[in-house]
Tab-separated table of C-alpha atoms and ligand atoms in Angstrom:
chain	number	residue	atom	x	y	z
X	65	MET	CA	-257.295	102.228	-182.157
X	66	GLU	CA	-254.374	101.239	-184.354
X	67	SER	CA	-251.955	103.979	-185.586
X	68	PRO	CA	-248.688	103.718	-187.428
X	69	ASN	CA	-245.577	104.365	-185.637
X	70	LYS	CA	-244.146	107.373	-187.321
X	71	GLU	CA	-240.332	106.370	-187.043
X	72	ASN	CA	-240.567	103.019	-188.882
X	73	ASN	CA	-244.075	102.677	-190.007
X	74	ILE	CA	-244.609	99.620	-187.741
X	75	GLN	CA	-248.257	99.278	-186.775
X	76	TYR	CA	-249.178	100.036	-183.074
X	77	TRP	CA	-251.665	97.578	-181.827
X	78	SER	CA	-253.914	98.791	-179.080
X	79	LYS	CA	-255.733	96.352	-176.754
X	80	CYS	CA	-259.076	97.404	-178.268
X	81	LYS	CA	-258.023	96.725	-181.726
X	82	VAL	CA	-256.549	93.247	-180.930
X	83	LYS	CA	-259.771	92.604	-178.813
X	84	ASP	CA	-262.063	93.334	-181.788
X	85	LEU	CA	-260.015	90.776	-183.726
X	86	TYR	CA	-260.326	88.158	-180.929
X	87	ASN	CA	-264.086	88.690	-180.856
X	88	LEU	CA	-264.616	88.356	-184.504
X	89	PRO	CA	-266.895	85.583	-185.620
X	90	PHE	CA	-264.749	82.478	-185.268
X	91	MET	CA	-264.976	81.613	-189.169
X	92	ASP	CA	-264.055	85.247	-189.992
X	93	LEU	CA	-261.149	85.151	-187.672
X	94	ILE	CA	-259.724	82.022	-188.790
X	95	TYR	CA	-260.105	83.158	-192.480
X	96	LYS	CA	-258.499	86.417	-191.903
X	97	ALA	CA	-255.522	84.773	-189.939
X	98	ALA	CA	-255.189	82.081	-192.796
X	99	SER	CA	-255.103	84.635	-195.441
X	100	ILE	CA	-252.416	86.618	-193.682
X	101	HIS	CA	-250.346	83.569	-192.939
X	102	ARG	CA	-250.409	82.459	-196.702
X	103	GLU	CA	-249.354	86.070	-197.812
X	104	ASN	CA	-246.271	85.799	-195.698
X	105	PHE	CA	-245.297	81.960	-195.445
X	106	ASN	CA	-245.704	78.822	-197.366
X	107	PRO	CA	-248.797	77.452	-195.433
X	108	ASN	CA	-247.639	73.769	-196.058
X	109	GLU	CA	-244.207	74.213	-194.039
X	110	ILE	CA	-243.539	73.953	-190.523
X	111	GLN	CA	-240.628	75.052	-188.579
X	112	VAL	CA	-239.417	72.280	-186.214
X	113	SER	CA	-237.664	72.850	-183.051
X	114	SER	CA	-236.563	70.495	-180.366
X	115	LEU	CA	-236.157	71.377	-176.542
X	116	LEU	CA	-233.946	69.994	-173.823
X	117	SER	CA	-233.728	70.874	-170.304
X	118	ILE	CA	-229.920	70.914	-169.637
X	119	LYS	CA	-230.351	72.067	-165.923
X	120	THR	CA	-233.642	70.792	-164.210
X	121	GLY	CA	-235.401	71.735	-161.092
X	122	GLY	CA	-234.641	73.651	-157.995
X	123	CYS	CA	-235.296	77.229	-159.589
X	124	PRO	CA	-235.337	80.118	-157.206
X	125	GLU	CA	-238.031	81.858	-159.282
X	126	ASN	CA	-241.676	81.221	-158.112
X	127	CYS	CA	-243.645	81.169	-161.415
X	128	ALA	CA	-247.015	79.788	-160.441
X	129	TYR	CA	-247.114	77.550	-163.491
X	130	CYS	CA	-243.934	75.889	-163.275
X	131	SER	CA	-243.213	72.307	-162.159
X	132	GLN	CA	-239.474	73.211	-161.775
X	133	SER	CA	-239.706	76.034	-159.140
X	134	ALA	CA	-238.099	75.346	-155.611
X	135	HIS	CA	-241.299	77.254	-154.105
X	136	HIS	CA	-243.602	74.326	-155.172
X	137	LYS	CA	-243.456	70.561	-154.204
X	138	THR	CA	-244.058	69.101	-157.453
X	139	GLY	CA	-241.623	66.171	-157.113
X	140	ILE	CA	-239.197	67.504	-159.664
X	141	ASN	CA	-235.875	67.430	-157.983
X	142	LYS	CA	-232.923	69.722	-158.642
X	143	GLU	CA	-230.358	67.885	-160.959
X	144	SER	CA	-226.843	69.265	-161.978
X	145	LEU	CA	-225.959	70.444	-165.483
X	146	MET	CA	-226.293	67.825	-168.167
X	147	PRO	CA	-222.857	66.761	-169.408
X	148	LEU	CA	-221.986	67.959	-172.853
X	149	ASP	CA	-221.850	64.685	-174.443
X	150	GLU	CA	-225.465	63.799	-173.425
X	151	ILE	CA	-226.546	67.225	-174.775
X	152	LEU	CA	-224.816	66.528	-178.140
X	153	GLU	CA	-226.249	63.061	-178.208
X	154	ARG	CA	-229.768	64.489	-177.825
X	155	ALA	CA	-229.152	67.208	-180.363
X	156	GLN	CA	-228.011	64.680	-182.999
X	157	ILE	CA	-231.031	62.694	-182.458
X	158	ALA	CA	-233.247	65.761	-182.746
X	159	LYS	CA	-231.502	66.780	-185.983
X	160	SER	CA	-231.833	63.198	-187.463
X	161	ARG	CA	-235.538	63.454	-186.903
X	162	GLY	CA	-235.930	66.819	-188.757
X	163	ALA	CA	-235.538	69.365	-186.046
X	164	SER	CA	-233.745	72.654	-187.751
X	165	ARG	CA	-233.479	74.363	-184.246
X	166	PHE	CA	-232.302	73.092	-180.756
X	167	CYS	CA	-233.352	74.999	-177.773
X	168	LEU	CA	-231.376	74.695	-174.427
X	169	ALA	CA	-233.089	75.594	-171.318
X	170	THR	CA	-232.011	76.014	-167.762
X	171	ALA	CA	-234.223	76.252	-164.720
X	172	TRP	CA	-232.426	79.156	-162.994
X	173	ARG	CA	-232.961	83.052	-162.523
X	174	GLY	CA	-230.197	83.873	-164.973
X	175	PRO	CA	-226.631	82.717	-165.684
X	176	ARG	CA	-223.801	83.932	-163.446
X	177	PRO	CA	-221.006	85.538	-164.921
X	178	ARG	CA	-218.988	82.503	-164.477
X	179	ASP	CA	-221.348	80.154	-166.156
X	180	ILE	CA	-220.930	82.102	-169.471
X	181	SER	CA	-217.858	80.121	-170.722
X	182	TYR	CA	-219.474	76.536	-170.530
X	183	LEU	CA	-222.761	77.848	-171.966
X	184	THR	CA	-220.869	79.407	-174.947
X	185	ASN	CA	-219.066	76.196	-175.255
X	186	ILE	CA	-222.292	74.206	-175.463
X	187	ILE	CA	-223.742	76.440	-177.907
X	188	GLN	CA	-220.665	76.332	-180.340
X	189	GLU	CA	-220.809	72.348	-180.178
X	190	VAL	CA	-224.482	72.040	-180.804
X	191	LYS	CA	-223.970	74.529	-183.718
X	192	ASN	CA	-221.168	72.553	-185.119
X	193	LEU	CA	-223.846	69.813	-185.527
X	194	GLY	CA	-225.535	72.120	-188.134
X	195	LEU	CA	-228.573	73.118	-186.030
X	196	ASP	CA	-229.813	76.616	-185.253
X	197	THR	CA	-229.441	77.218	-181.562
X	198	CYS	CA	-231.854	78.878	-179.161
X	199	ALA	CA	-231.063	79.515	-175.507
X	200	SER	CA	-233.506	80.095	-172.562
X	201	PHE	CA	-231.254	80.971	-169.803
X	202	GLY	CA	-233.403	83.506	-167.903
X	203	LEU	CA	-232.341	87.091	-167.041
X	204	LEU	CA	-229.212	88.390	-168.773
X	205	GLU	CA	-226.770	90.932	-167.187
X	206	GLU	CA	-225.010	93.357	-169.261
X	207	GLY	CA	-222.672	91.921	-172.091
X	208	MET	CA	-223.868	88.352	-171.672
X	209	ALA	CA	-226.151	88.481	-174.653
X	210	GLU	CA	-223.174	89.701	-176.584
X	211	SER	CA	-221.010	86.740	-175.471
X	212	LEU	CA	-223.834	84.198	-176.384
X	213	LYS	CA	-224.115	85.957	-179.853
X	214	ASP	CA	-220.363	85.686	-180.428
X	215	ALA	CA	-220.559	81.966	-179.542
X	216	GLY	CA	-222.928	81.630	-182.472
X	217	LEU	CA	-226.114	81.533	-180.657
X	218	ASP	CA	-228.872	82.318	-183.138
X	219	TYR	CA	-232.195	82.892	-180.801
X	220	TYR	CA	-232.704	83.585	-177.204
X	221	ASN	CA	-236.105	82.661	-175.666
X	222	HIS	CA	-237.162	85.206	-173.086
X	223	ASN	CA	-241.137	85.304	-172.731
X	224	LEU	CA	-243.180	88.258	-171.639
X	225	ASP	CA	-245.002	85.551	-169.853
X	226	THR	CA	-248.177	87.406	-169.334
X	227	THR	CA	-249.468	91.027	-168.996
X	228	PRO	CA	-247.788	93.706	-166.703
X	229	GLU	CA	-251.041	93.800	-164.890
X	230	ASN	CA	-251.227	90.201	-164.123
X	231	TYR	CA	-247.550	89.766	-163.701
X	232	GLN	CA	-247.483	89.975	-159.812
X	233	ALA	CA	-250.324	87.426	-159.603
X	234	ILE	CA	-248.208	84.868	-161.455
X	235	ILE	CA	-244.653	85.599	-160.524
X	236	GLN	CA	-243.508	87.593	-157.492
X	237	THR	CA	-239.622	87.021	-157.489
X	238	ARG	CA	-239.170	89.119	-160.724
X	239	ASN	CA	-241.104	91.911	-162.428
X	240	TYR	CA	-242.154	92.751	-165.990
X	241	GLU	CA	-239.499	95.529	-166.315
X	242	ASP	CA	-236.749	92.835	-165.671
X	243	ARG	CA	-238.297	90.811	-168.669
X	244	ILE	CA	-238.031	93.980	-170.933
X	245	ASN	CA	-234.702	94.699	-169.881
X	246	THR	CA	-233.304	91.347	-171.120
X	247	ILE	CA	-235.434	91.398	-174.147
X	248	GLN	CA	-233.520	94.857	-174.966
X	249	HIS	CA	-230.207	93.253	-174.324
X	250	ILE	CA	-231.043	90.248	-176.668
X	251	GLN	CA	-232.109	92.596	-179.396
X	252	HIS	CA	-229.335	95.002	-178.954
X	253	ALA	CA	-226.675	92.216	-179.179
X	254	GLY	CA	-228.415	91.248	-182.666
X	255	LEU	CA	-229.865	87.941	-181.296
X	256	LYS	CA	-233.041	86.839	-182.832
X	257	LEU	CA	-235.797	86.979	-180.238
X	258	CYS	CA	-237.938	84.108	-179.324
X	259	CYS	CA	-240.703	85.652	-177.195
X	260	GLY	CA	-244.345	84.541	-176.048
X	261	GLY	CA	-245.938	83.419	-172.914
X	262	ILE	CA	-248.537	81.431	-171.335
X	263	ILE	CA	-252.311	81.338	-171.445
X	264	GLY	CA	-254.925	79.293	-169.399
X	265	ILE	CA	-253.607	80.901	-166.195
X	266	ASN	CA	-257.009	82.209	-165.168
X	267	GLU	CA	-256.641	85.497	-167.459
X	268	ASN	CA	-259.645	86.914	-169.184
X	269	GLU	CA	-260.051	87.673	-172.757
X	270	ASP	CA	-258.916	91.282	-172.304
X	271	ASP	CA	-255.540	90.104	-170.855
X	272	ARG	CA	-255.182	87.645	-173.733
X	273	ALA	CA	-255.560	90.716	-176.122
X	274	MET	CA	-253.339	92.757	-173.860
X	275	PHE	CA	-250.589	90.028	-173.886
X	276	ILE	CA	-250.575	89.507	-178.001
X	277	ALA	CA	-250.710	93.469	-178.414
X	278	ASN	CA	-247.708	93.806	-176.172
X	279	LEU	CA	-245.715	91.087	-178.280
X	280	ALA	CA	-246.754	92.700	-181.327
X	281	ASN	CA	-245.698	96.037	-180.158
X	282	LEU	CA	-242.163	94.936	-179.539
X	283	GLU	CA	-239.810	96.501	-182.038
X	284	PRO	CA	-238.706	94.618	-183.999
X	285	GLN	CA	-241.420	92.031	-183.435
X	286	PRO	CA	-239.980	88.838	-182.058
X	287	GLU	CA	-239.069	86.179	-184.945
X	288	SER	CA	-240.371	83.464	-182.960
X	289	VAL	CA	-243.509	83.639	-180.736
X	290	PRO	CA	-244.214	80.434	-178.424
X	291	ILE	CA	-247.678	80.164	-177.398
X	292	ASN	CA	-248.039	77.981	-174.270
X	293	GLN	CA	-251.181	76.608	-172.726
X	294	LEU	CA	-250.904	75.817	-169.035
X	295	VAL	CA	-250.110	72.312	-168.198
X	296	LYS	CA	-251.695	71.898	-164.686
X	297	ILE	CA	-249.108	70.666	-162.321
X	298	GLN	CA	-250.245	69.295	-158.937
X	299	ASN	CA	-249.152	71.369	-156.070
X	300	THR	CA	-248.575	74.605	-158.058
X	301	PRO	CA	-250.703	77.756	-157.295
X	302	LEU	CA	-252.300	77.046	-160.548
X	303	GLU	CA	-253.317	73.409	-160.409
X	304	ASN	CA	-256.847	74.242	-160.374
X	305	ALA	CA	-256.900	77.082	-162.908
X	306	LYS	CA	-260.025	77.541	-164.891
X	307	GLU	CA	-260.151	75.508	-168.040
X	308	LEU	CA	-259.270	77.229	-171.194
X	309	ASP	CA	-261.596	76.426	-174.016
X	310	TRP	CA	-259.952	75.008	-177.317
X	311	THR	CA	-261.584	77.849	-179.090
X	312	ASP	CA	-259.757	80.513	-177.080
X	313	PHE	CA	-256.486	78.701	-177.787
X	314	VAL	CA	-257.226	78.854	-181.477
X	315	ARG	CA	-258.293	82.489	-181.347
X	316	THR	CA	-255.186	83.465	-179.510
X	317	ILE	CA	-252.959	81.769	-182.269
X	318	ALA	CA	-254.990	83.633	-184.946
X	319	ILE	CA	-254.722	87.078	-183.447
X	320	ALA	CA	-251.042	86.381	-182.913
X	321	ARG	CA	-250.710	85.549	-186.525
X	322	ILE	CA	-252.606	88.721	-187.687
X	323	THR	CA	-250.568	91.084	-185.503
X	324	MET	CA	-247.315	89.456	-186.190
X	325	PRO	CA	-247.495	88.311	-189.738
X	326	LYS	CA	-243.944	87.620	-190.386
X	327	SER	CA	-243.123	85.800	-186.961
X	328	HIS	CA	-242.992	82.151	-186.557
X	329	ILE	CA	-245.995	81.388	-184.140
X	330	ARG	CA	-245.273	78.071	-182.228
X	331	LEU	CA	-247.661	75.953	-180.779
X	332	SER	CA	-245.772	75.088	-177.488
X	333	ALA	CA	-246.670	73.661	-174.077
X	334	GLY	CA	-249.921	72.085	-173.780
X	335	ARG	CA	-250.214	71.146	-177.370
X	336	ASN	CA	-250.976	67.546	-176.608
X	337	MET	CA	-254.274	68.623	-174.812
X	338	LEU	CA	-255.668	69.649	-178.191
X	339	ASP	CA	-257.103	66.750	-180.318
X	340	GLU	CA	-255.695	66.417	-183.911
X	341	ALA	CA	-258.465	68.477	-185.370
X	342	ALA	CA	-257.919	71.436	-183.081
X	343	GLN	CA	-254.079	71.257	-183.747
X	344	GLY	CA	-254.971	71.298	-187.423
X	345	LEU	CA	-257.084	74.349	-186.924
X	346	CYS	CA	-254.287	75.986	-185.190
X	347	PHE	CA	-252.011	75.354	-188.144
X	348	LEU	CA	-254.830	76.867	-190.536
X	349	ALA	CA	-255.060	79.748	-188.195
X	350	GLY	CA	-251.315	80.585	-188.628
X	351	ALA	CA	-249.216	78.449	-186.337
X	352	ASN	CA	-246.233	77.525	-188.181
X	353	SER	CA	-243.698	76.093	-185.741
X	354	ILE	CA	-243.828	73.237	-183.006
X	355	PHE	CA	-241.749	71.429	-180.523
X	356	PHE	CA	-241.053	67.908	-181.673
X	357	GLY	CA	-240.074	65.095	-179.371
X	358	ASP	CA	-241.926	63.241	-176.675
X	359	LYS	CA	-240.903	65.462	-173.962
X	360	LEU	CA	-240.907	69.408	-173.331
X	361	LEU	CA	-238.823	70.354	-170.419
X	362	THR	CA	-240.585	68.094	-167.699
X	363	THR	CA	-243.991	67.649	-169.254
X	364	GLU	CA	-245.222	65.322	-171.998
X	365	ASN	CA	-245.414	66.664	-175.622
X	366	ASN	CA	-247.390	65.069	-178.402
X	367	GLU	CA	-245.549	61.634	-179.137
X	368	GLU	CA	-243.226	61.791	-182.047
X	369	SER	CA	-245.186	59.107	-183.955
X	370	PHE	CA	-248.406	61.117	-183.420
X	371	ASP	CA	-246.857	64.193	-184.852
X	372	LEU	CA	-245.302	62.550	-187.832
X	373	LYS	CA	-248.791	61.064	-188.646
X	374	LEU	CA	-250.537	64.318	-188.186
X	375	MET	CA	-247.963	66.225	-190.457
X	376	GLN	CA	-248.469	63.388	-193.049
X	377	LYS	CA	-252.447	63.690	-192.916
X	378	LEU	CA	-252.126	67.444	-193.285
X	379	ASN	CA	-249.398	67.379	-195.895
X	380	LEU	CA	-247.071	69.512	-193.559
X	381	ILE	CA	-243.279	69.435	-194.369
X	382	PRO	CA	-240.640	70.640	-192.054
X	383	GLU	CA	-239.086	73.979	-193.189
X	384	LYS	CA	-235.474	73.580	-194.413
X	385	PRO	CA	-232.975	73.950	-191.787
X	386	ASN	CA	-230.584	76.786	-192.074
X	387	PHE	CA	-227.221	75.007	-192.443
X	388	PRO	CA	-224.226	77.017	-193.072
X	389	GLU	CA	-222.941	76.897	-196.690
B	188	DTB	C1	-241.485	78.314	-174.069
B	188	DTB	O1	-242.218	79.272	-174.180
B	188	DTB	N1	-241.951	77.079	-173.910
B	188	DTB	C2	-240.961	76.147	-173.672
B	188	DTB	C3	-239.795	77.206	-173.882
B	188	DTB	N2	-240.158	78.570	-174.170
B	188	DTB	C4	-238.617	77.030	-173.162
B	188	DTB	C5	-241.070	75.644	-172.379
B	188	DTB	C6	-242.216	74.750	-172.220
B	188	DTB	C7	-242.206	74.081	-171.015
B	188	DTB	C8	-243.520	73.414	-170.564
B	188	DTB	C9	-243.466	72.816	-169.257
B	188	DTB	C10	-242.598	71.540	-169.160
B	188	DTB	O2	-242.283	70.690	-169.966
B	188	DTB	O3	-241.986	71.742	-167.953
B	189	SF4	FE1	-237.569	78.965	-163.181
B	189	SF4	FE2	-238.389	79.220	-165.599
B	189	SF4	FE3	-239.733	77.501	-163.947
B	189	SF4	FE4	-239.924	80.233	-163.812
B	189	SF4	S1	-240.549	79.129	-165.640
B	189	SF4	S2	-239.712	78.730	-162.092
B	189	SF4	S3	-237.850	80.746	-164.306
B	189	SF4	S4	-237.672	77.255	-164.550
């Protein structure tokens, strides 16, 4: 069961405690999560991020859910790095549509030392547009997180992906400890951590509870928590994964909100598989961040016009961007 961490009074979340939450009657769970949400945030505000793949396809990693792995024949081809002016054009458009954060992603295992200088240049230029920046560049070697931080990077996205127990079933080209090492580099460099993972990958309720408990037990807790639902991609090992019921998605959001009360919980990939009402329920259950834009990395997102209408119907307003004074 839960016990306070003596050093800094942070609550430790055991699997059984999180599972008890997960199994609460649905209405009780949503009510609890919504109450915690409004104690910590304005429930009518939503943080808006925009995502761009700046280096697509041909990834040497073999994540079983991914369209960009060179190990699966998905039809997504290896492209070269997107030119800076195109990246900036996309960032400018995202900003004009209300995004406060621009997330740059690359399909590779991690940057090579010689990649750092052009990555830091991209970060500086995007930051100069008045956007918060987030990078999802994979595993980081010693010193890289500091260089990115010095360039003005605000967030680094590095997911726990799934549980340590389930890790090798989903990804064989790296291990859970590799992820933890990079997370430590990110936090030691003073970068904000964006860390979540993916559900709907044949995990069970125990795995979901453990996955959220592991996120909640990170110290400090991640500032941003993307919860992704599997988008089934043809010719990947998970193309026939068992269906995730929408209530399980909402329950996962709710337990993330309860266990990480001060984090932004992001409805990430697979959001467009939920209808308007289910997305609304996720916001009630504590989700307060979205990816906005018709496309994620390679898969479809909610269309912008759909999201604008949804936000209007639910009276949700974008959280103010953090522009420098
Ligand atoms: C995260 O957890 N979700 C984003 C971001 N981090 C980089 C990626 C979503 C990708 C969805 C699949 C695709 O579009 O290819
Ligand atoms: Fe590569 Fe990321 Fe896809 Fe894994 S999820 S195969 S690391 S692009």
